[in-house]
Amino acid sequence: SKTINVIGAGLAGCEAAYQIAKRGVKVKLFEMKPHKYSPAHHSENFAELVCSNSLRSDQLENAVGLLKEELRLMDSLILKAADATRVPAGGALAVDREGFSEYITNAIKNMENIEIIYGEQERIPDDNITIVATGPLTSEAMFNHIRELIGEDYLHFFDAAAPIVTFDSINMDKAFKAARYGKGSEDYINCPMNKEEYEIFYNALISAELAEVKEFEKNMVFEGCMPIESMASRGKDTMRYGPLKPVGLMDPRTDVKPYAVVQLRQDNKNGTLYNIVGFQTHLKWPEQKRVFRLIPGLENAEFVRYGVMHRNTYINSPKLLDNTYKLKSRDNIYFAGQITGVEGYIESTASGFVAGINACAKCLNKENIVFPANTSIGALSHYISDSSVKNFQPMNVNFGLFNGVDTSIRDKRKRNSQIAQKSLEIVEYIYNNYEK
Ligand code: FAD
């Protein structure tokens, strides 16, 4: 009978295995724990939350809250576990860590169609369809195997990225569009600073609180990309000779050359997201918000992604995957979870869901099930498979990734709640049609 291999019993792997097994296809689920642990995993149970016990917002006006509701509508195992083990956390969905993993482990172990195979899997099996869901800390042997399969330029083990803000939240009364020396017309958004503003920003930056560096990350090379706060600590003017250099830029409102300029570069095709050039950073997330909002024009910036510098295995999905998380070059290999460049517990779950049901559909010779980019689950699969994305960076789901947002509605809560309502209708329609 038909079988699908799932490698890795994390959040993505468990969701995928559950979705496949409940549709009558057999699953071989490979998990290296408890024989071998990544540097961040410690529990014998599946779907271990390696850090926070919060799965973030549970509000529909937030893209990850909406994603949760979409997954609930479609009988997600991870969401069932989360709802059954939730602990009070205001507008967020937080869970009892042990109870959550136990719930999922028991559910998986009790499913007739799932066979669990313990031990490190060093390569993708040759038989059956396989979903690779080995996570941000994929074991070394599997890492090397994937590298051989897709080429070393397409597999990353370190994530060093600058924060991304929404275009909507940038104050264009202060910032202006231009490229240095007028080259490429208006490619960048520029935030000009005078001497005083620069000094306030500089002082806040060099005294800001840094995130903790994990033991296994201490010896990581930074591949020639220095955190902005390290650059600042070299001297007061170092940034002004680096990414904040004001040369070739005039403030069109004053016709004065600024003392320093922070540049933002368009990050997606729609132009809804911008990254802050050269701002990869180790700063704690609340500190990033506090310090980077001192930049003129970014007073109210909405951060859809904070800067990070950490170990993270991920593939260049836009070059490699289609919107069902299948490898374009192979008909029997899917990827799911953080390794695809989605970021976070729920995003990993969502990708496991989509990869799972589509691998299952392929196995049963049924049609793909694809969600459009005006749903949260679809926006995410669209982002990882959008071949026009050049500098691919792992990302949490956010409304900036959605298509068809009505920006004429200025009240953001209202706008988001309208997106959410529409999205849930679409997901319900597609899912019910598919299940028929
Ligand atoms: P995982 O949940 O990591 O699952 C992968 C599974 O595959 C593991 O069980 C592993 O043992 C197994 N495996 C690996 N290699 C093999 C192999 N060769 N053979 C067999 N099994 C294998 N996200 C958040 O949303 N909030 C956070 O607070 C957060 N903190 C994080 C902290 C750290 C240190 C790291 C590394 C990541 C953090 N993340 C956080 C991201 C988080 O890892 C993902 O959101 C989520 O766990 C990814 O799910 P996954 O299923 O892709 O991988």
Coordinates of N, CA and C and ligand atoms in Angstrom, one line a residue, residues 7-13 30-33 36-38 40-41 45-56 119-122 133-139 141-142 214 216-217 310-311 336-339 343-349 396, ligand 1:
I7 N 10.6 13.0 7.6 CA 11.8 13.0 8.4 C 11.8 14.2 9.4
G8 N 11.8 13.9 10.6 CA 11.7 14.9 11.7 C 10.3 15.0 12.3
A9 N 10.2 14.7 13.6 CA 8.9 14.8 14.3 C 8.8 16.1 15.1
G10 N 9.1 17.2 14.5 CA 9.0 18.5 15.1 C 7.6 19.0 14.8
L11 N 7.4 20.3 14.8 CA 6.0 20.8 14.6 C 5.6 20.6 13.2
A12 N 6.4 20.8 12.2 CA 6.0 20.6 10.8 C 5.8 19.1 10.5
G13 N 6.8 18.3 11.0 CA 6.7 16.9 10.7 C 5.5 16.2 11.3
F30 N 10.4 9.5 10.8 CA 11.7 9.3 11.3 C 12.1 10.4 12.3
E31 N 12.6 10.0 13.4 CA 13.0 11.0 14.4 C 14.2 10.6 15.1
M32 N 15.2 11.4 15.2 CA 16.5 11.0 15.8 C 16.5 11.0 17.3
K33 N 15.6 11.8 17.9 CA 15.5 11.8 19.4 C 14.9 10.4 19.8
K36 N 19.7 10.9 19.4 CA 20.6 12.1 19.2 C 19.8 13.3 19.4
Y37 N 20.4 14.3 20.0 CA 19.7 15.6 20.2 C 20.4 16.8 19.5
S38 N 19.7 17.7 18.9 CA 20.3 18.9 18.4 C 20.7 19.7 19.6
A40 N 19.7 22.4 20.8 CA 18.6 23.1 21.4 C 17.5 22.2 21.9
H41 N 17.5 20.9 21.5 CA 16.4 20.0 21.9 C 16.8 19.2 23.1
N45 N 10.0 13.9 23.9 CA 8.7 14.0 23.1 C 8.8 14.7 21.8
F46 N 7.8 14.5 21.0 CA 7.8 15.2 19.6 C 7.3 16.6 19.8
A47 N 7.5 17.4 18.7 CA 7.0 18.8 18.6 C 7.4 19.6 19.9
E48 N 8.7 19.5 20.1 CA 9.2 20.2 21.3 C 9.3 21.7 21.0
L49 N 8.9 22.5 21.9 CA 9.1 24.0 21.8 C 10.5 24.3 22.4
V50 N 11.4 24.7 21.5 CA 12.8 24.8 21.9 C 13.0 26.1 22.7
C51 N 12.1 27.0 22.6 CA 12.4 28.3 23.4 C 11.1 28.7 24.1
S52 N 10.5 29.8 23.6 CA 9.3 30.3 24.3 C 8.2 29.3 24.3
N53 N 7.3 29.4 25.3 CA 6.1 28.6 25.2 C 4.9 29.4 24.7
S54 N 5.2 30.5 24.1 CA 4.2 31.3 23.4 C 4.2 31.0 21.9
L55 N 2.9 30.8 21.4 CA 2.8 30.6 20.0 C 2.4 32.0 19.4
R56 N 2.6 33.0 20.1 CA 2.3 34.4 19.6 C 0.8 34.7 19.6
G119 N 16.0 7.2 15.3 CA 17.4 7.2 14.9 C 17.6 8.3 13.8
E120 N 18.8 8.7 13.7 CA 19.1 9.8 12.7 C 19.0 9.3 11.3
Q121 N 18.3 10.0 10.5 CA 18.2 9.6 9.1 C 19.2 10.4 8.4
E122 N 20.2 9.8 7.7 CA 21.3 10.5 7.1 C 21.0 11.0 5.7
A133 N 11.6 17.5 7.1 CA 11.1 18.5 8.1 C 12.1 18.4 9.3
T134 N 13.4 18.5 9.0 CA 14.4 18.3 10.1 C 14.7 19.6 10.8
G135 N 14.1 20.7 10.4 CA 14.2 21.9 11.3 C 15.4 22.8 11.1
P136 N 15.5 23.9 12.0 CA 16.6 24.8 11.9 C 17.9 24.3 12.3
L137 N 17.9 23.1 13.0 CA 19.1 22.5 13.5 C 19.2 21.1 12.9
T138 N 18.9 21.0 11.7 CA 19.0 19.7 11.0 C 20.4 19.1 11.2
S139 N 20.4 17.8 11.4 CA 21.7 17.1 11.8 C 22.7 17.2 10.6
A141 N 24.7 15.2 9.0 CA 24.7 14.2 7.9 C 23.6 14.6 6.9
M142 N 22.4 14.9 7.5 CA 21.3 15.3 6.6 C 21.6 16.6 5.9
K214 N 23.7 31.8 22.1 CA 23.6 30.4 22.5 C 25.0 29.8 22.5
F216 N 26.1 27.1 21.4 CA 26.5 26.5 20.1 C 26.7 27.5 19.0
E217 N 26.4 28.8 19.3 CA 26.5 29.8 18.2 C 27.8 30.7 18.5
H310 N 21.7 34.4 13.9 CA 21.7 33.1 14.6 C 21.8 31.9 13.7
R311 N 22.1 30.8 14.3 CA 22.2 29.6 13.5 C 20.8 29.2 13.0
A336 N 9.4 20.9 4.6 CA 8.4 21.6 5.5 C 9.1 22.1 6.7
G337 N 8.5 23.1 7.3 CA 9.0 23.7 8.6 C 10.0 24.8 8.3
Q338 N 10.7 25.1 9.4 CA 11.7 26.2 9.4 C 12.7 26.0 8.3
I339 N 13.0 24.8 7.9 CA 14.1 24.6 6.9 C 13.6 25.2 5.5
E343 N 9.3 31.2 9.4 CA 9.9 31.4 10.7 C 8.9 31.3 11.7
G344 N 9.1 30.5 12.7 CA 8.2 30.4 13.9 C 7.5 29.1 14.0
Y345 N 6.9 28.9 15.2 CA 6.2 27.6 15.5 C 5.0 27.4 14.6
I346 N 4.2 28.4 14.5 CA 2.9 28.3 13.8 C 3.1 28.3 12.2
E347 N 4.1 29.1 11.8 CA 4.4 29.1 10.4 C 5.0 27.7 10.0
S348 N 5.8 27.1 10.8 CA 6.3 25.8 10.5 C 5.2 24.8 10.5
T349 N 4.2 24.9 11.4 CA 3.1 24.0 11.4 C 2.3 24.2 10.1
N396 N 8.5 35.6 9.5 CA 7.2 35.3 10.1 C 6.1 35.7 9.1
Ligands
FAD1 P1 11.8 21.3 14.8 O1 10.7 21.6 15.7 O2 13.2 21.7 15.2 O3 11.8 19.7 14.5 C1 12.8 19.1 13.7 C2 12.9 17.7 14.3 O4 13.7 16.9 13.4 C3 13.5 17.6 15.6 O5 12.7 16.8 16.5 C4 14.9 16.9 15.4 O6 15.3 16.1 16.4 C5 14.6 16.1 14.1 N1 15.7 15.9 13.3 C6 16.7 16.7 12.8 N2 17.6 16.1 12.0 C7 17.1 14.8 11.9 C8 17.6 13.7 11.1 N3 18.7 13.7 10.3 N4 16.9 12.5 11.3 C9 15.8 12.4 12.1 N5 15.4 13.4 12.8 C10 16.0 14.6 12.7 N6 10.3 29.8 17.0 C11 9.3 30.5 17.7 O7 8.2 30.6 17.1 N7 9.4 31.0 18.9 C12 10.6 30.8 19.6 O8 10.7 31.3 20.7 C13 11.7 30.2 18.9 N8 12.9 30.0 19.5 C14 13.9 29.3 18.9 C15 15.1 29.1 19.6 C16 16.1 28.4 19.0 C17 17.4 28.2 19.7 C18 16.0 27.9 17.7 C19 17.0 27.1 17.0 C20 14.8 28.1 17.0 C21 13.7 28.8 17.6 N9 12.5 29.0 17.0 C22 11.5 29.7 17.6 C23 12.3 28.5 15.7 C24 11.7 27.1 15.9 O9 12.8 26.2 15.9 C25 10.7 26.8 14.9 O10 9.7 27.7 14.9 C26 10.1 25.4 15.0 O11 10.5 24.6 16.0 C27 10.5 24.7 13.7 O12 9.7 23.6 13.6 P2 10.3 22.5 12.6 O13 9.3 21.4 12.7 O14 10.7 23.0 11.3 O15 11.6 22.0 13.4

